[in-house]
mmCIF file of C-alpha atoms in Angstrom:
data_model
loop_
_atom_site.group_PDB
_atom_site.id
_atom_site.type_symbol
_atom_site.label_atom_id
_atom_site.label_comp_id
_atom_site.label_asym_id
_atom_site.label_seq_id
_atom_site.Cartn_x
_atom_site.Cartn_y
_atom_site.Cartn_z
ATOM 1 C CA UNK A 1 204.140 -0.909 -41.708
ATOM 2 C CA UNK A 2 200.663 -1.460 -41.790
ATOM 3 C CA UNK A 3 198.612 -4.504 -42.036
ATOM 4 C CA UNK A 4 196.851 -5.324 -45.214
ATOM 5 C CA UNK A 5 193.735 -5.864 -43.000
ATOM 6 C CA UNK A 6 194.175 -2.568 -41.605
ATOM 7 C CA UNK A 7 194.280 -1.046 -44.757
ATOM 8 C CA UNK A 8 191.604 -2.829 -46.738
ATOM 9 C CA UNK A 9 189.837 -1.348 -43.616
ATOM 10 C CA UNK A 10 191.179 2.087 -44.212
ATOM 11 C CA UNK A 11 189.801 1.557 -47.977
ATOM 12 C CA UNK A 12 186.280 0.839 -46.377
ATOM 13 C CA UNK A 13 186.428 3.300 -43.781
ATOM 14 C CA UNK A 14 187.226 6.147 -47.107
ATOM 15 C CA UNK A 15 184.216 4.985 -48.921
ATOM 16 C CA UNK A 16 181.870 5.157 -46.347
ATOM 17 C CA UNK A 17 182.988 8.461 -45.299
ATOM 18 C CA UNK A 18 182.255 9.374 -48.654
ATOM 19 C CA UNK A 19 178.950 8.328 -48.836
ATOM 20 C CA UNK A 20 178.009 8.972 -45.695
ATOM 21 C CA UNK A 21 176.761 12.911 -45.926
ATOM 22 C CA UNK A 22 175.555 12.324 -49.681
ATOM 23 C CA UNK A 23 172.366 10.937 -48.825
ATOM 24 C CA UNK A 24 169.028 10.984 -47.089
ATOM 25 C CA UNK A 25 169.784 15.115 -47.371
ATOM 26 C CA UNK A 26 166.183 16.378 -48.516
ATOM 27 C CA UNK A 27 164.708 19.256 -49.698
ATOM 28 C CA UNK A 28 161.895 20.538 -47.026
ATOM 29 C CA UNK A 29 159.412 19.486 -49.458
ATOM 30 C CA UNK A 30 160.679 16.515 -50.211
ATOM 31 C CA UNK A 31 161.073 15.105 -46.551
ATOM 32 C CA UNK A 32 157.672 16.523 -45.515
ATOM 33 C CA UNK A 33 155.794 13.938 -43.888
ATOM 34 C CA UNK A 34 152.159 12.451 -45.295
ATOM 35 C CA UNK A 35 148.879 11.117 -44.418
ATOM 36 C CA UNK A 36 150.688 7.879 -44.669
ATOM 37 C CA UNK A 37 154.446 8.690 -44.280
ATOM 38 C CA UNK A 38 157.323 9.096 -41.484
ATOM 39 C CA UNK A 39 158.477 12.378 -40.832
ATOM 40 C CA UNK A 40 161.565 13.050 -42.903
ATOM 41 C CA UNK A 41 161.865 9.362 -43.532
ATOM 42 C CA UNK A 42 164.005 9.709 -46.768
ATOM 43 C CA UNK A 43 161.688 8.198 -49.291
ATOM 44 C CA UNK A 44 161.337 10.087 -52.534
ATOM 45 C CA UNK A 45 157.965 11.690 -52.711
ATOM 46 C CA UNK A 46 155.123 10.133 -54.270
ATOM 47 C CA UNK A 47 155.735 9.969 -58.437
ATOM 48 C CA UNK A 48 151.735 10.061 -59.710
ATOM 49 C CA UNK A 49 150.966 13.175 -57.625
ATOM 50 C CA UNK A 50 151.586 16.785 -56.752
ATOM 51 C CA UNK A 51 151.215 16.077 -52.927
ATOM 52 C CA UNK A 52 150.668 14.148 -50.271
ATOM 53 C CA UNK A 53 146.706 14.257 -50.325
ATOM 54 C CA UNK A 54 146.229 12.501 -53.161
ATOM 55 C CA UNK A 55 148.739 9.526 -52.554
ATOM 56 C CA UNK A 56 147.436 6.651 -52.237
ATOM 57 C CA UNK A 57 146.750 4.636 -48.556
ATOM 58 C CA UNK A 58 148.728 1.526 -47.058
ATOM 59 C CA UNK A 59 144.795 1.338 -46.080
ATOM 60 C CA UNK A 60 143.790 1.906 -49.825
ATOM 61 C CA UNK A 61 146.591 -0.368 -50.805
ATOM 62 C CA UNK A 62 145.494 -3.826 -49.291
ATOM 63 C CA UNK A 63 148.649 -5.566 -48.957
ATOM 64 C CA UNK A 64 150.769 -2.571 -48.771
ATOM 65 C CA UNK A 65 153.312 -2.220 -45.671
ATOM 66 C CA UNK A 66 151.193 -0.877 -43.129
ATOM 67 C CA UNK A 67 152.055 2.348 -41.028
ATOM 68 C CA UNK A 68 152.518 1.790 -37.268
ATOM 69 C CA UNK A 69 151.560 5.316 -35.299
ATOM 70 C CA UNK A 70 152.951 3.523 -31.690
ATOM 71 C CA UNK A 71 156.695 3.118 -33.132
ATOM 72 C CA UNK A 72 156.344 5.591 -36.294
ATOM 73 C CA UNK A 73 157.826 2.877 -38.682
ATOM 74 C CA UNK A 74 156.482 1.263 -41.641
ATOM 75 C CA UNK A 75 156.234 -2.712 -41.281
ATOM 76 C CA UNK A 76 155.793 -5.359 -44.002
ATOM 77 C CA UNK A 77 152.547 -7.466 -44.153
ATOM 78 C CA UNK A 78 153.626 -10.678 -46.110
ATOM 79 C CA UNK A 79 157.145 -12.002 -47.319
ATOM 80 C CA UNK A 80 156.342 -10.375 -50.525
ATOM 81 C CA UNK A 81 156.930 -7.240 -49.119
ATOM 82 C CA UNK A 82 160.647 -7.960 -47.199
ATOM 83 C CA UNK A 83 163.529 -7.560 -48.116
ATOM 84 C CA UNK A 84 163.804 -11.108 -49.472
ATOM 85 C CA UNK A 85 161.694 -10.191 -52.134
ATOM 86 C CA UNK A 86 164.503 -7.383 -53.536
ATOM 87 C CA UNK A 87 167.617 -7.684 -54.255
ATOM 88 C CA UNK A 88 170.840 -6.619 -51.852
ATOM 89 C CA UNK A 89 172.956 -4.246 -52.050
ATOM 90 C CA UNK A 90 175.089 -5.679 -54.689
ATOM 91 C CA UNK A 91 172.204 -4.970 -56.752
ATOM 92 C CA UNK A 92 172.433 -1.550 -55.734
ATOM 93 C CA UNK A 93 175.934 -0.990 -56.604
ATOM 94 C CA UNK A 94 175.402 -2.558 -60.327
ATOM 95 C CA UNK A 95 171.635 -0.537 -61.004
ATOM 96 C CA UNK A 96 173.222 3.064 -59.333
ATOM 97 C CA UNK A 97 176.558 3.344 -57.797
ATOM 98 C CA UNK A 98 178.221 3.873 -54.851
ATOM 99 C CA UNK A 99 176.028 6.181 -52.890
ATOM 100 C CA UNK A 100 173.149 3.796 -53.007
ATOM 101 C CA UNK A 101 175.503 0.820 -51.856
ATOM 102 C CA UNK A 102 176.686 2.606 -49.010
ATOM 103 C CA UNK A 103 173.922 3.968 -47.667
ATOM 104 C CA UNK A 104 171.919 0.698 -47.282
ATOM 105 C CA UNK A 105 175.158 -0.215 -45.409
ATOM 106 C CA UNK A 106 175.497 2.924 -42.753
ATOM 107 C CA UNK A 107 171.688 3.818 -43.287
ATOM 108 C CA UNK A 108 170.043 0.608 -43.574
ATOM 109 C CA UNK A 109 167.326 1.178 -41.362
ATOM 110 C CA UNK A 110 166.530 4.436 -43.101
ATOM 111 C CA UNK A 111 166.839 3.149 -46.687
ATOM 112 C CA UNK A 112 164.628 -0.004 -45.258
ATOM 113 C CA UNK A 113 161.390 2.547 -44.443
ATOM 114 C CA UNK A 114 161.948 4.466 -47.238
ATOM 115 C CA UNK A 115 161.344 1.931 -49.770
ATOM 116 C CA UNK A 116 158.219 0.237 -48.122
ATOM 117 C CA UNK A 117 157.126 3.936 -47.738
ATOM 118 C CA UNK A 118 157.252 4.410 -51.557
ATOM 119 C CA UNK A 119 155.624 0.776 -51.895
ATOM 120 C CA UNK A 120 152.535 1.922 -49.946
ATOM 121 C CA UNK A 121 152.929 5.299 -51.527
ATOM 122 C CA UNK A 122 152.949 4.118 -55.196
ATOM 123 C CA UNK A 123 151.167 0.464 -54.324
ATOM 124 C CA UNK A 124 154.253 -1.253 -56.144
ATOM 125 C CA UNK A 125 156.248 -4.311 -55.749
ATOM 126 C CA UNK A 126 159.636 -4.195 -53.771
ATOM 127 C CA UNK A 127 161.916 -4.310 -56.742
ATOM 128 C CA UNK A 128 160.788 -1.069 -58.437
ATOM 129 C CA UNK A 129 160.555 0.507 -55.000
ATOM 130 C CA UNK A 130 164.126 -0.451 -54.671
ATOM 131 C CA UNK A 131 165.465 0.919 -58.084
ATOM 132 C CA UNK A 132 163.327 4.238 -57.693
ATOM 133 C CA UNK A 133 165.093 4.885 -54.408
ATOM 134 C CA UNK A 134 168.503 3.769 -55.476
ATOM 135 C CA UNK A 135 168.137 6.207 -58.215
ATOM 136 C CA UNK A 136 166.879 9.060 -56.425
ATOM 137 C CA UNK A 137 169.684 8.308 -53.892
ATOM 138 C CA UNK A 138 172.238 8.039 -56.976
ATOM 139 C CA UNK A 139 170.550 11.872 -58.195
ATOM 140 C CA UNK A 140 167.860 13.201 -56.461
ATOM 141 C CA UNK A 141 167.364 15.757 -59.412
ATOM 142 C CA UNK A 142 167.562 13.642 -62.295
ATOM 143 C CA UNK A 143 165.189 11.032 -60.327
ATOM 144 C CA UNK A 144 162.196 13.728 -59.896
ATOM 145 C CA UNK A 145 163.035 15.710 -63.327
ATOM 146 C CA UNK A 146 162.174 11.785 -64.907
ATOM 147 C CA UNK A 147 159.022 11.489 -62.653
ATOM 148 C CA UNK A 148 158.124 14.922 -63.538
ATOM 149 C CA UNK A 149 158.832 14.091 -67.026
ATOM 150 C CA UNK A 150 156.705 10.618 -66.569
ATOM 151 C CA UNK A 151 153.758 12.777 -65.743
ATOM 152 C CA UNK A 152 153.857 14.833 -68.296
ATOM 153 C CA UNK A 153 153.312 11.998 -71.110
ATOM 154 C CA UNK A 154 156.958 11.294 -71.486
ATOM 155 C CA UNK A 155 158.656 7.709 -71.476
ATOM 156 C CA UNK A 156 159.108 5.740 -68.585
ATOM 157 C CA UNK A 157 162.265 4.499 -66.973
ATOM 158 C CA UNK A 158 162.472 0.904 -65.608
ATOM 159 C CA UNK A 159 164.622 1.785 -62.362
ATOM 160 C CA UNK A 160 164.163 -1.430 -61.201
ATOM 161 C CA UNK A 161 166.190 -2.739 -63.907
ATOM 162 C CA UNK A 162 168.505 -0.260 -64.739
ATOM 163 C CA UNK A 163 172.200 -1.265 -65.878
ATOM 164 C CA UNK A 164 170.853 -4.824 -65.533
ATOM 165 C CA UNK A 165 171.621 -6.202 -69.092
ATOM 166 C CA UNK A 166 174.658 -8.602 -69.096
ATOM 167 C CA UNK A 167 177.056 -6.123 -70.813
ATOM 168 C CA UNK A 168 176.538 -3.388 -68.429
ATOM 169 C CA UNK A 169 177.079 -5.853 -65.177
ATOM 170 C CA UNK A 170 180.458 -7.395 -67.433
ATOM 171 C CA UNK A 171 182.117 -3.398 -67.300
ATOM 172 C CA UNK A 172 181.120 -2.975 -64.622
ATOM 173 C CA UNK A 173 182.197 -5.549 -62.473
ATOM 174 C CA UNK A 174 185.588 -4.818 -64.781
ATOM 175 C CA UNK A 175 185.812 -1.043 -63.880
ATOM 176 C CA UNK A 176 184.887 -1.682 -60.319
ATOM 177 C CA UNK A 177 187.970 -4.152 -60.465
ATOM 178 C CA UNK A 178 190.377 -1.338 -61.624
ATOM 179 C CA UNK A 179 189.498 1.296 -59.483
ATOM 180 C CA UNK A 180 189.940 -1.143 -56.196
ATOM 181 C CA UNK A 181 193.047 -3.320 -57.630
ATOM 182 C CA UNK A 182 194.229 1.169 -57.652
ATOM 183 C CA UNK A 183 193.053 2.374 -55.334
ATOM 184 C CA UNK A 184 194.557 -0.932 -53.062
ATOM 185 C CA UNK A 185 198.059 -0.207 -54.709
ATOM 186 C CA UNK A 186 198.060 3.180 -54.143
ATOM 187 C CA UNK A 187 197.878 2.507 -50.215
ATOM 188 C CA UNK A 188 199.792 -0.392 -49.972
ATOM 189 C CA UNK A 189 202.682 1.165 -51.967
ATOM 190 C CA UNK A 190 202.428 4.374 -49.475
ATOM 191 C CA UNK A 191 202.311 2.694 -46.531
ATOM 192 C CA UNK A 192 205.263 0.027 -47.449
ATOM 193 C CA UNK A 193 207.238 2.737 -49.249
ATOM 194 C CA UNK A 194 207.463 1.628 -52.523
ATOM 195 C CA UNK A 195 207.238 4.578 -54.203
ATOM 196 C CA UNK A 196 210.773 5.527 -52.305
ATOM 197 C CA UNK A 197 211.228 8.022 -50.021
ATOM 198 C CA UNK A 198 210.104 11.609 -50.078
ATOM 199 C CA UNK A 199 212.198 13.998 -52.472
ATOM 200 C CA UNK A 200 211.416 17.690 -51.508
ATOM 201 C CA UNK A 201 207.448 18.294 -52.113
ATOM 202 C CA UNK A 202 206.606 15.982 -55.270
ATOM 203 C CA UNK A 203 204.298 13.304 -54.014
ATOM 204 C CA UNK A 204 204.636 11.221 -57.063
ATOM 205 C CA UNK A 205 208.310 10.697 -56.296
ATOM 206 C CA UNK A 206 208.079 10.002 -52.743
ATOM 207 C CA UNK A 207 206.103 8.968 -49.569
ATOM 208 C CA UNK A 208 203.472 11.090 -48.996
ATOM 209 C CA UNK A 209 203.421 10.281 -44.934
ATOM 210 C CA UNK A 210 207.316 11.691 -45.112
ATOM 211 C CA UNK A 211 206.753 15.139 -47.117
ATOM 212 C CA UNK A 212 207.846 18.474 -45.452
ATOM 213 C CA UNK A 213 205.165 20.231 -43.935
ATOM 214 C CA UNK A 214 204.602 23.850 -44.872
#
């Protein structure tokens, strides 16, 4: 039988796989690199203009992270600007899912120069760097249909806040609770053969490591 360490690891090891190849997966035009930018560095592209000319400078920016040519990464320039200053990736999870959670975990390096690229690109704080890229990880559409939207005169979204009023964390933290506290069952009741032993091909009645192969 297998360990419930091995298969809270197996539930990890699922999720990640998941989110793995859902991310970080730009158009061309998207991951085109800028004056400013890394080459296909995974930030979303600049939300007040039509290209990369008329972005705005870490230069331009003042206290914006700065762009090192030697190593091609984007570094901070005060404590402002790390990742003490946002929130982790709890905060990620509650503001946009999943796929935004696991990628700072697999991809955090990645997700790490794609936000100070949008800081220097937009010349805002960390927080609303973070929620923009959450939510363009979350739905890269929907993310540059609002932006487009934004441009055009219509309403702005607070990213950086979003699904942060008390309600919204309570269900949830209570969803996320039932799907796991499942999802856990499920596995453990496989692997330890709760769900009896396998009856012909209906995997609801029996142990789905047992069932005749076709």
């Amino acid at each position: 039988m297998m360990a419930k360490q091995e298969i809270l690891s197996v539930l990890v090891a699922l999720l990640a796989f998941i989110g793995c190849g859902t991310a970080f997966q730009l158009p061309r035009h998207v991951a085109s690199s800028t004056r400013t930018g890394v080459e296909g560095s995974g930030a979303p592209p600049a939300a007040g203009s039509g290209n990369a000319a008329t972005a705005p400078t870490a230069t331009s920016l003042g206290m914006a992270p700065r762009f090192d040519k030697a190593t091609q990464k984007w570094f901070t320039t005060s404590e402002e600007e790390g990742p003490s200053a946002g929130y982790n990736v709890i905060g990620s999870l509650y503001r946009a899912g999943p796929v935004p959670f696991l990628q700072r975990i697999v991809n955090a390096d990645t997700y790490e120069q794609a936000v100070l690229k949008y800081m220097a690109q937009e010349g805002c704080d960390r927080v609303e760097a973070q929620g923009n890229m959450d939510a363009f990880l979350e739905n890269p559409q929907d993310w540059a249909y609002q932006k487009m939207s934004e441009k055009n005169g219509g309403a702005r979204k607070d990213y950086a806040n979003a699904n942060m009023d008390p309600q919204q964390i309570i269900l949830s933290t209570v969803w996320a609770c039932v799907v796991f506290a499942f999802a856990y069952d499920l596995v453990t009741g496989v692997a330890e053969g709760r769900y009896g032993k396998a009856d012909g091909t209906d995997i609801l009645h029996g142990n789905i490591f047992s069932l005749p192969s076709f």
